[in-house]
Amino acid sequence: MNWKEFFKNLKTEEQGCVPDETRREFLKIGLIITGVAAGGSLLNVVSVVAEGLATSEELSKEYPYKPHYSMVFRVDRCIDCERCVEACRQTNNVPEYGWRTKILERVDTKAVDQQRQFMPILCNHCNNPPCVRACPTQATYKDKQTGIVKMASYKCIGCKSCMSACPYDARYFNEEKRAIDKCDFCWESRLSKGMKNTACAEACPAGVRIFGDLSDPNSEVYKIVHQMGKAVWVLKPETGAKPNVFYTIG
Amino acid sequence: MKRIIILASTLILGLSGFVLSEITEEGVKYQESEEAGGLEIIYTKPVKGVLFSHKLHVKELGLPCESCHTAIFEMEAFKSQRNPDFIMDSLYKGKYCGACHNGQTAFASNTKCATCHVGVKGLERLKKKAQVLEKK
């Protein structure tokens, strides 16, 4: 599927109800994030913090979570081998019909040279999560310590409001749990047991997925997000969700 | 008499070795057309969905068989895939596809990943194509 189309067709609570003026402002931010106007404005990349902070060190002090979990995709390395998807299914008991992560494909037969690109997606663990706002029972919530968007399945009434609110199509209804299921950065299956990496990142043979603590200047995610040599972007910045999943190439 | 004819014709067809398409554990292979110059081969190991196209290399680019066979690749499809060193690192050292895909003769093996890697989605698509050809 063409993911441009894919995302265009996804409805979010913000889209369609944002005044043109505001939307234009958001788009400007989008341009900055994609690196077109990176100089001096790269701080905006970090979807978290108040604007106007001067240096990266100051910035990291301002991260609202510790550890502030984040994932970076070096997207041009993705070959859709789907080992990540398989690893996720096994680790988190994701059924055949469901997904916590998936790979989108874009084919452009008019493109020069390479005509195919893959793009992995998962829950963006937004700082301003539309799904959490949409949930009537607080079954989905932002973890106060790690920033992971988690599910308290026993509270879920299966209304699927969060599914339609999510700009990233990161949620599905799990028939067995009778609740919405989603990526929790392997919190339940791995991180809470002392492991440091997610199953998908560990399974990736091409080094596409890099998982870590964005508030730790020694982490790889920090180093990629806080550099200026390569463009770093987020998906759908215009929704204002302030995602913690970043994309880059190389 | 009828039985003998059927037996003989299957034998002849079998011996001629003309494979339109085949889907196995090892991967998918199918012939795009008779003038393609060979099979389209989709590998599944070590990662799923890597396409080698005879149609592109022979028909469109005009490479002679000897440029690969049998010094780099044997004639049997998927034979190389059974080798434990059939991995990207070997390509970077000039083995297999890396003999040409080194950045000089053809684009380097560590660039343009999704040109050859069609992925699980590509594999499924080409499987369907091979199935259609099989029925014909």
mmCIF file of N, CA, C and O in Angstrom, chain A residues 6 10 85 88-89 92-104 121-123 163 166 168-174 180-184:
data_model
loop_
_atom_site.group_PDB
_atom_site.id
_atom_site.type_symbol
_atom_site.label_atom_id
_atom_site.label_comp_id
_atom_site.label_asym_id
_atom_site.label_seq_id
_atom_site.Cartn_x
_atom_site.Cartn_y
_atom_site.Cartn_z
ATOM 1 N N PHE A 6 -2.224 5.881 2.625
ATOM 2 C CA PHE A 6 -2.580 5.209 3.877
ATOM 3 C C PHE A 6 -2.789 6.224 4.988
ATOM 4 O O PHE A 6 -3.790 6.219 5.678
ATOM 5 N N LEU A 10 -6.298 8.010 6.928
ATOM 6 C CA LEU A 10 -6.547 7.812 8.341
ATOM 7 C C LEU A 10 -7.117 9.090 8.935
ATOM 8 O O LEU A 10 -6.570 10.161 8.775
ATOM 9 N N VAL A 85 8.313 -8.081 13.033
ATOM 10 C CA VAL A 85 6.895 -8.375 13.208
ATOM 11 C C VAL A 85 6.730 -9.756 13.847
ATOM 12 O O VAL A 85 5.950 -9.950 14.784
ATOM 13 N N CYS A 88 7.837 -9.703 17.468
ATOM 14 C CA CYS A 88 6.816 -9.039 18.270
ATOM 15 C C CYS A 88 5.644 -9.977 18.536
ATOM 16 O O CYS A 88 5.160 -10.088 19.657
ATOM 17 N N ARG A 89 5.217 -10.689 17.517
ATOM 18 C CA ARG A 89 4.093 -11.625 17.664
ATOM 19 C C ARG A 89 4.392 -12.662 18.739
ATOM 20 O O ARG A 89 3.558 -12.964 19.588
ATOM 21 N N ASN A 92 4.956 -10.893 22.383
ATOM 22 C CA ASN A 92 3.802 -10.239 23.009
ATOM 23 C C ASN A 92 2.475 -10.923 22.701
ATOM 24 O O ASN A 92 1.411 -10.340 22.917
ATOM 25 N N ASN A 93 2.551 -12.180 22.213
ATOM 26 C CA ASN A 93 1.342 -12.953 21.888
ATOM 27 C C ASN A 93 0.370 -12.165 21.020
ATOM 28 O O ASN A 93 -0.819 -12.061 21.342
ATOM 29 N N VAL A 94 0.858 -11.619 19.963
ATOM 30 C CA VAL A 94 -0.009 -10.874 19.043
ATOM 31 C C VAL A 94 -0.632 -11.868 18.059
ATOM 32 O O VAL A 94 0.089 -12.616 17.407
ATOM 33 N N PRO A 95 -1.964 -11.907 17.981
ATOM 34 C CA PRO A 95 -2.617 -12.872 17.090
ATOM 35 C C PRO A 95 -2.427 -12.513 15.617
ATOM 36 O O PRO A 95 -2.001 -11.410 15.289
ATOM 37 N N GLU A 96 -2.776 -13.467 14.763
ATOM 38 C CA GLU A 96 -2.636 -13.315 13.311
ATOM 39 C C GLU A 96 -3.307 -12.043 12.776
ATOM 40 O O GLU A 96 -2.767 -11.352 11.919
ATOM 41 N N TYR A 97 -4.496 -11.772 13.290
ATOM 42 C CA TYR A 97 -5.272 -10.657 12.750
ATOM 43 C C TYR A 97 -4.815 -9.302 13.304
ATOM 44 O O TYR A 97 -5.270 -8.259 12.842
ATOM 45 N N GLY A 98 -3.963 -9.319 14.313
ATOM 46 C CA GLY A 98 -3.583 -8.066 14.963
ATOM 47 C C GLY A 98 -2.178 -7.613 14.623
ATOM 48 O O GLY A 98 -1.477 -8.256 13.834
ATOM 49 N N TRP A 99 -1.785 -6.484 15.177
ATOM 50 C CA TRP A 99 -0.433 -5.994 14.952
ATOM 51 C C TRP A 99 -0.064 -5.009 16.048
ATOM 52 O O TRP A 99 -0.925 -4.296 16.565
ATOM 53 N N ARG A 100 1.191 -5.026 16.430
ATOM 54 C CA ARG A 100 1.718 -3.951 17.272
ATOM 55 C C ARG A 100 2.699 -3.116 16.480
ATOM 56 O O ARG A 100 2.994 -1.994 16.816
ATOM 57 N N THR A 101 3.229 -3.730 15.452
ATOM 58 C CA THR A 101 4.089 -2.997 14.522
ATOM 59 C C THR A 101 3.835 -3.570 13.141
ATOM 60 O O THR A 101 3.447 -4.724 13.003
ATOM 61 N N LYS A 102 3.989 -2.756 12.139
ATOM 62 C CA LYS A 102 3.893 -3.288 10.782
ATOM 63 C C LYS A 102 4.786 -2.498 9.836
ATOM 64 O O LYS A 102 5.297 -1.442 10.196
ATOM 65 N N ILE A 103 4.959 -3.056 8.643
ATOM 66 C CA ILE A 103 5.827 -2.423 7.654
ATOM 67 C C ILE A 103 4.956 -1.921 6.509
ATOM 68 O O ILE A 103 4.223 -2.693 5.913
ATOM 69 N N LEU A 104 5.060 -0.650 6.234
ATOM 70 C CA LEU A 104 4.341 -0.102 5.091
ATOM 71 C C LEU A 104 5.259 -0.119 3.875
ATOM 72 O O LEU A 104 6.478 -0.051 4.005
ATOM 73 N N ILE A 121 6.194 1.024 11.151
ATOM 74 C CA ILE A 121 5.466 1.895 12.081
ATOM 75 C C ILE A 121 5.113 1.123 13.354
ATOM 76 O O ILE A 121 5.013 -0.110 13.338
ATOM 77 N N LEU A 122 4.968 1.833 14.422
ATOM 78 C CA LEU A 122 4.439 1.283 15.669
ATOM 79 C C LEU A 122 3.863 2.444 16.471
ATOM 80 O O LEU A 122 3.819 3.567 15.973
ATOM 81 N N CYS A 123 3.437 2.174 17.698
ATOM 82 C CA CYS A 123 2.912 3.241 18.532
ATOM 83 C C CYS A 123 3.998 4.290 18.747
ATOM 84 O O CYS A 123 5.142 3.954 19.029
ATOM 85 N N MET A 163 -8.735 3.782 18.942
ATOM 86 C CA MET A 163 -8.312 3.329 17.613
ATOM 87 C C MET A 163 -8.531 4.416 16.569
ATOM 88 O O MET A 163 -7.680 4.669 15.729
ATOM 89 N N CYS A 166 -6.131 7.516 17.170
ATOM 90 C CA CYS A 166 -4.684 7.359 16.929
ATOM 91 C C CYS A 166 -4.326 7.779 15.505
ATOM 92 O O CYS A 166 -4.886 7.258 14.546
ATOM 93 N N TYR A 168 -1.676 7.098 14.011
ATOM 94 C CA TYR A 168 -0.674 6.177 13.469
ATOM 95 C C TYR A 168 -1.183 4.745 13.271
ATOM 96 O O TYR A 168 -0.399 3.851 13.000
ATOM 97 N N ASP A 169 -2.468 4.543 13.432
ATOM 98 C CA ASP A 169 -3.053 3.212 13.256
ATOM 99 C C ASP A 169 -2.296 2.157 14.060
ATOM 100 O O ASP A 169 -1.947 1.097 13.550
ATOM 101 N N ALA A 170 -2.015 2.475 15.315
ATOM 102 C CA ALA A 170 -1.152 1.610 16.114
ATOM 103 C C ALA A 170 -1.930 0.703 17.065
ATOM 104 O O ALA A 170 -1.340 0.058 17.911
ATOM 105 N N ARG A 171 -3.246 0.642 16.910
ATOM 106 C CA ARG A 171 -4.064 -0.119 17.865
ATOM 107 C C ARG A 171 -4.980 -1.089 17.148
ATOM 108 O O ARG A 171 -5.440 -0.813 16.046
ATOM 109 N N TYR A 172 -5.254 -2.222 17.790
ATOM 110 C CA TYR A 172 -6.223 -3.173 17.242
ATOM 111 C C TYR A 172 -6.989 -3.779 18.405
ATOM 112 O O TYR A 172 -6.536 -3.738 19.553
ATOM 113 N N PHE A 173 -8.147 -4.355 18.102
ATOM 114 C CA PHE A 173 -8.941 -4.981 19.156
ATOM 115 C C PHE A 173 -8.562 -6.444 19.270
ATOM 116 O O PHE A 173 -8.663 -7.199 18.308
ATOM 117 N N ASN A 174 -8.112 -6.836 20.438
ATOM 118 C CA ASN A 174 -7.691 -8.211 20.674
ATOM 119 C C ASN A 174 -8.883 -9.017 21.200
ATOM 120 O O ASN A 174 -9.375 -8.773 22.298
ATOM 121 N N ILE A 180 -8.447 -3.511 23.698
ATOM 122 C CA ILE A 180 -7.510 -2.989 22.705
ATOM 123 C C ILE A 180 -6.095 -3.406 23.108
ATOM 124 O O ILE A 180 -5.757 -3.423 24.289
ATOM 125 N N ASP A 181 -5.310 -3.758 22.121
ATOM 126 C CA ASP A 181 -3.921 -4.114 22.374
ATOM 127 C C ASP A 181 -3.026 -3.215 21.518
ATOM 128 O O ASP A 181 -3.431 -2.750 20.456
ATOM 129 N N LYS A 182 -1.836 -2.943 22.021
ATOM 130 C CA LYS A 182 -0.926 -2.037 21.319
ATOM 131 C C LYS A 182 0.500 -2.242 21.804
ATOM 132 O O LYS A 182 0.719 -2.907 22.824
ATOM 133 N N CYS A 183 1.434 -1.645 21.090
ATOM 134 C CA CYS A 183 2.842 -1.696 21.471
ATOM 135 C C CYS A 183 3.046 -0.993 22.807
ATOM 136 O O CYS A 183 2.523 0.096 23.035
ATOM 137 N N ASP A 184 3.800 -1.657 23.700
ATOM 138 C CA ASP A 184 4.167 -1.000 24.952
ATOM 139 C C ASP A 184 5.696 -0.966 25.090
ATOM 140 O O ASP A 184 6.224 -1.006 26.199
#
